[in-house]
Coordinates of C-alpha atoms and ligand atoms in Angstrom, one line a residue:
M232 CA 8.5 -15.0 -11.0
T233 CA 10.4 -12.9 -13.6
Q234 CA 10.1 -9.2 -12.9
V235 CA 11.3 -8.4 -9.5
M236 CA 15.0 -8.5 -10.1
E237 CA 15.9 -7.7 -6.5
K238 CA 15.0 -11.3 -5.8
T239 CA 17.5 -12.7 -8.3
N240 CA 21.2 -12.9 -7.6
T241 CA 24.4 -14.5 -8.9
A242 CA 25.4 -17.4 -6.7
S243 CA 29.0 -18.0 -5.8
A244 CA 30.7 -21.1 -7.1
E245 CA 30.6 -22.5 -3.5
R246 CA 26.9 -21.9 -3.2
V247 CA 26.3 -23.6 -6.5
A248 CA 28.4 -26.6 -5.6
T249 CA 26.6 -27.0 -2.2
V250 CA 23.0 -26.6 -3.4
V251 CA 23.3 -28.3 -6.7
A252 CA 25.2 -31.2 -5.1
A253 CA 22.3 -31.6 -2.6
L254 CA 19.8 -31.4 -5.3
M255 CA 21.5 -34.1 -7.4
E256 CA 21.9 -36.3 -4.4
N257 CA 18.2 -36.0 -3.5
I258 CA 17.2 -36.9 -7.1
R259 CA 19.4 -40.0 -7.0
D260 CA 18.0 -41.0 -3.6
V261 CA 14.5 -40.8 -4.9
M262 CA 15.5 -42.9 -7.9
V263 CA 17.0 -45.6 -5.6
Q264 CA 14.2 -45.5 -3.1
H265 CA 11.5 -46.0 -5.8
K266 CA 13.6 -48.2 -8.1
V267 CA 13.2 -45.9 -11.1
T268 CA 13.5 -47.9 -14.3
L269 CA 15.5 -47.0 -17.3
G270 CA 12.2 -46.5 -19.2
E271 CA 11.0 -44.1 -16.5
Y272 CA 14.3 -42.2 -16.7
A273 CA 13.9 -41.9 -20.4
A274 CA 10.3 -40.6 -20.0
A275 CA 11.4 -38.1 -17.5
K276 CA 14.2 -36.8 -19.8
Q277 CA 11.7 -36.5 -22.6
Y278 CA 9.3 -34.7 -20.3
V279 CA 11.8 -31.9 -19.4
I280 CA 12.6 -31.6 -23.1
E281 CA 8.9 -31.1 -23.8
V282 CA 8.5 -28.5 -21.0
G283 CA 11.3 -26.5 -22.7
R284 CA 9.8 -26.9 -26.2
A285 CA 6.5 -25.7 -25.0
D286 CA 8.2 -22.7 -23.3
E287 CA 6.5 -23.8 -20.1
W288 CA 9.4 -23.5 -17.6
P289 CA 8.0 -20.2 -16.2
L290 CA 4.7 -21.9 -15.6
F291 CA 6.2 -25.1 -14.3
G292 CA 8.5 -23.3 -11.9
D293 CA 5.9 -20.9 -10.6
V294 CA 3.4 -23.7 -10.0
F295 CA 5.7 -26.1 -8.2
F296 CA 8.6 -24.2 -6.7
E297 CA 8.0 -20.4 -6.4
S298 CA 6.0 -20.7 -3.2
T299 CA 8.8 -22.3 -1.4
A300 CA 11.3 -19.6 -2.5
E301 CA 8.8 -16.9 -1.7
K302 CA 8.1 -18.2 1.8
L303 CA 11.8 -18.3 2.7
Y304 CA 12.1 -14.7 1.3
S305 CA 9.1 -13.3 3.1
D306 CA 9.9 -15.0 6.4
S307 CA 13.4 -13.5 6.2
L308 CA 11.9 -10.1 6.0
G309 CA 9.1 -10.6 8.5
V310 CA 6.4 -9.8 6.0
T311 CA 3.5 -11.7 4.5
G312 CA 3.8 -12.0 0.7
A313 CA 2.9 -14.5 -2.0
I314 CA 4.3 -15.6 -5.3
E315 CA 4.3 -13.3 -8.3
G316 CA 3.2 -16.1 -10.7
P317 CA 3.9 -16.0 -14.5
Y318 CA 1.5 -13.2 -15.5
Y319 CA 2.8 -9.9 -14.3
V320 CA 3.1 -7.3 -17.0
P321 CA 4.8 -4.0 -16.3
G322 CA 3.4 -0.7 -17.5
A323 CA -0.2 -1.1 -16.5
P324 CA -2.4 2.1 -16.7
E325 CA -1.9 4.6 -13.9
L326 CA -5.4 5.2 -12.5
E327 CA -6.9 8.5 -11.1
P328 CA -9.1 8.5 -8.0
P329 CA -11.7 7.2 -7.4
Y330 CA -9.8 4.1 -8.5
V331 CA -11.5 1.7 -10.9
M332 CA -9.6 -1.1 -12.6
P333 CA -9.5 -0.9 -16.4
M334 CA -12.4 -3.1 -17.5
R335 CA -15.0 -3.5 -20.3
D336 CA -18.4 -1.9 -20.0
D337 CA -20.0 -5.3 -19.6
E338 CA -17.1 -6.8 -17.6
P339 CA -18.5 -10.0 -16.0
G340 CA -18.1 -10.7 -12.3
E341 CA -19.4 -9.1 -9.1
A342 CA -18.4 -5.6 -8.3
L343 CA -15.7 -5.6 -5.5
F344 CA -14.4 -2.7 -3.6
L345 CA -11.0 -3.5 -2.0
S346 CA -9.9 -1.0 0.6
G347 CA -7.1 -0.9 3.1
S348 CA -3.8 0.6 4.0
V349 CA -0.1 0.3 3.5
S350 CA 2.3 0.7 6.4
G351 CA 5.7 -0.3 7.5
T352 CA 6.2 -3.3 9.7
D353 CA 6.9 -0.7 12.4
G354 CA 3.4 0.6 11.9
A355 CA 4.2 3.9 10.1
P356 CA 1.5 4.6 7.5
L357 CA 2.9 5.0 4.0
A358 CA 1.4 7.8 2.0
D359 CA 1.9 7.7 -1.8
A360 CA 2.8 4.0 -1.8
K361 CA 2.4 2.5 -5.3
I362 CA 0.1 -0.4 -5.8
D363 CA 0.3 -2.4 -9.0
M364 CA -2.7 -4.9 -9.2
W365 CA -3.6 -7.5 -11.8
H366 CA -5.9 -10.5 -11.9
N367 CA -7.9 -12.8 -14.2
D368 CA -11.4 -12.1 -15.4
A369 CA -14.6 -14.1 -14.9
H370 CA -13.6 -16.3 -18.0
M371 CA -10.4 -17.3 -16.2
T372 CA -8.2 -15.2 -18.5
Y373 CA -5.5 -12.7 -17.9
S374 CA -5.1 -9.8 -20.4
N375 CA -1.8 -9.6 -22.4
I376 CA -1.1 -13.3 -22.1
P377 CA -0.5 -15.5 -25.2
Y378 CA -2.5 -18.5 -24.1
P379 CA -1.7 -21.8 -25.9
D380 CA -5.4 -22.3 -26.8
N381 CA -7.1 -20.0 -29.2
R382 CA -9.3 -18.3 -26.5
E383 CA -10.5 -14.8 -27.0
L384 CA -8.4 -12.3 -25.1
P385 CA -9.7 -9.3 -23.2
P386 CA -8.5 -5.9 -24.3
P387 CA -4.8 -5.1 -23.4
F388 CA -4.3 -4.2 -19.7
N389 CA -7.9 -5.3 -18.8
L390 CA -7.9 -5.7 -15.0
R391 CA -4.4 -4.4 -14.7
G392 CA -3.9 -1.1 -13.0
R393 CA -1.6 1.1 -10.8
F394 CA -2.8 3.4 -8.1
K395 CA -1.5 5.0 -4.9
T396 CA -2.3 5.3 -1.2
D397 CA -3.5 8.7 0.1
A398 CA -2.0 11.0 2.7
E399 CA -3.0 8.5 5.4
G400 CA -1.6 5.5 3.6
R401 CA -5.1 4.3 2.7
F402 CA -6.6 3.2 -0.6
E403 CA -9.8 1.9 -2.2
V404 CA -10.2 0.4 -5.7
R405 CA -13.1 -1.1 -7.5
T406 CA -12.7 -4.1 -9.6
A407 CA -14.7 -7.1 -11.0
C408 CA -14.2 -10.0 -8.6
P409 CA -12.0 -12.7 -10.0
V410 CA -13.1 -16.4 -10.1
P411 CA -11.0 -19.5 -9.4
Y412 CA -8.4 -20.0 -12.0
E413 CA -7.5 -23.2 -13.8
I414 CA -3.9 -23.0 -15.1
P415 CA -3.5 -23.9 -18.8
K416 CA -3.8 -27.7 -19.1
E417 CA -2.9 -28.3 -22.8
G418 CA 0.9 -28.4 -22.3
P419 CA 3.3 -30.6 -20.5
T420 CA 2.6 -29.0 -17.1
G421 CA -1.1 -29.9 -17.5
A422 CA -0.1 -33.4 -18.7
L423 CA 1.9 -34.0 -15.5
L424 CA -1.0 -32.8 -13.3
R425 CA -3.3 -35.2 -15.1
A426 CA -0.9 -38.1 -14.9
A427 CA -0.5 -37.6 -11.2
G428 CA -4.3 -37.1 -10.6
W429 CA -3.9 -33.6 -9.3
H430 CA -6.3 -30.8 -10.3
A431 CA -5.1 -27.6 -12.0
W432 CA -7.0 -25.0 -10.0
R433 CA -5.9 -22.0 -8.0
P434 CA -8.4 -20.2 -5.7
A435 CA -9.6 -16.8 -7.0
H436 CA -6.9 -14.3 -6.3
L437 CA -5.8 -10.7 -6.7
H438 CA -2.1 -10.1 -7.4
L439 CA -0.4 -7.0 -6.1
I440 CA 3.1 -5.5 -6.0
I441 CA 3.4 -2.6 -3.5
T442 CA 6.4 -0.3 -3.5
A443 CA 7.3 2.7 -1.3
P444 CA 10.6 4.6 -1.1
G445 CA 12.8 3.2 1.7
Y446 CA 10.9 -0.1 1.9
V447 CA 11.4 -3.5 0.3
P448 CA 8.8 -4.1 -2.5
L449 CA 6.1 -6.5 -1.4
T450 CA 4.7 -9.0 -3.9
S451 CA 1.5 -10.5 -2.6
Q452 CA -1.9 -12.1 -3.4
L453 CA -5.2 -11.9 -1.8
Y454 CA -7.8 -14.7 -1.6
F455 CA -11.5 -14.9 -0.7
E456 CA -13.0 -16.8 2.2
G457 CA -15.2 -19.7 1.2
D458 CA -13.3 -20.4 -2.0
P459 CA -13.3 -24.1 -2.8
Y460 CA -9.6 -24.2 -3.6
L461 CA -8.1 -22.5 -0.6
D462 CA -6.8 -25.8 0.8
S463 CA -5.7 -27.3 -2.5
D464 CA -4.1 -24.5 -4.6
V465 CA -2.1 -26.1 -7.3
A466 CA 0.6 -23.5 -6.7
T467 CA 0.5 -24.0 -2.9
A468 CA 0.6 -20.2 -2.5
V469 CA -2.3 -19.6 0.0
K470 CA -1.4 -18.3 3.5
P471 CA -4.1 -17.9 6.1
G472 CA -3.2 -14.2 6.6
L473 CA -4.0 -13.5 2.9
I474 CA -7.7 -14.6 2.9
L475 CA -10.1 -11.7 2.7
H476 CA -13.4 -11.5 4.5
L477 CA -16.1 -10.5 2.1
E478 CA -19.1 -8.3 3.0
K479 CA -22.0 -8.6 0.7
H480 CA -24.1 -5.5 0.1
E481 CA -27.5 -6.3 -1.2
V482 CA -28.8 -2.8 -1.5
S483 CA -27.4 -0.5 -4.1
E484 CA -25.2 2.2 -2.6
R485 CA -22.3 4.1 -4.0
G486 CA -24.2 4.8 -7.2
L487 CA -24.1 1.2 -8.3
D488 CA -27.1 -0.4 -9.9
R489 CA -26.4 -3.9 -8.4
P490 CA -25.2 -5.6 -5.3
F491 CA -21.5 -5.4 -4.5
L492 CA -18.8 -6.8 -2.3
T493 CA -16.4 -5.1 0.0
A494 CA -13.2 -6.3 1.6
S495 CA -10.3 -4.8 3.4
Y496 CA -6.6 -5.6 3.8
D497 CA -3.6 -3.9 5.5
F498 CA -0.3 -4.4 3.7
R499 CA 2.9 -4.2 5.7
L500 CA 6.3 -3.5 4.1
A501 CA 9.7 -4.2 5.6
R502 CA 12.3 -1.3 5.8
A503 CA 14.9 -1.5 3.1
Ligands
LIG692 C1 0.1 -19.7 -12.2 C2 -0.9 -18.9 -12.5 C3 -1.3 -17.9 -11.6 O1 -2.3 -17.0 -11.9 C4 -0.6 -17.7 -10.5 O2 -1.0 -16.8 -9.7 C5 0.5 -18.6 -10.2 C6 0.8 -19.6 -11.1 C7 0.5 -20.6 -13.2 O3 -0.2 -20.8 -14.2 O4 1.6 -21.2 -13.1
LIG693 FE1 -2.5 -15.6 -10.8

């Protein structure tokens, strides 16, 4: 979570003292409760040094703690959102209707038409709302991300695009359906997951940021029913209200030469 600056603030000294004191006290309590040894303390200290050296604090934070901050934030607004995660890149191509996400000619993955609407929590449809969408490809890779392994990257801004709702507040976009995503495991975050016996998977997901004048920007994600990782997301960011029902279309319609999927979702934004 790095881009949406509205969510960051400068805390007062009193707030820092209160929250940081509670945090320290809880860490000490865990150490006492579990009789943490000096050796374990030294290993933990070395571990946080390694997370910094590998530049993995964004990954570590977003995997283990962003969902908690996000839920508090969304609940306070009365909206359903989800974490931004570490892979948002501003400046994605602005699409023209009919909207198709930037992709390669032979982009792997099933064709998915996502349609839906954007409205206020009061029900007012929002015309011209901006939707900024990004997701990984069928090789579990996001474009524009310097991965620690030497994997081949898709073209810049592949599967990243911006589009708008129409006069009725509705939209439809075609993309290549993402697959479950395994977070990079080579670094210290992966080492911790391994050491604890936890897997590194997130269910397949679409990321979206929706903005409209006079409304609070909504950062969200959409998941797919039947995904094997809905109940064990490593980033604990799945909410029941964000799971899409997929309709499979076996016959070719819409000028496509292969089967395709459709899904629909209605976004609701809080008034600013
Ligand atoms: C991480 C990756 C994601 O794609 C995401 O949505 C959230 C977190 C991560 O690697 O930390
Ligand atoms: Fe993601």
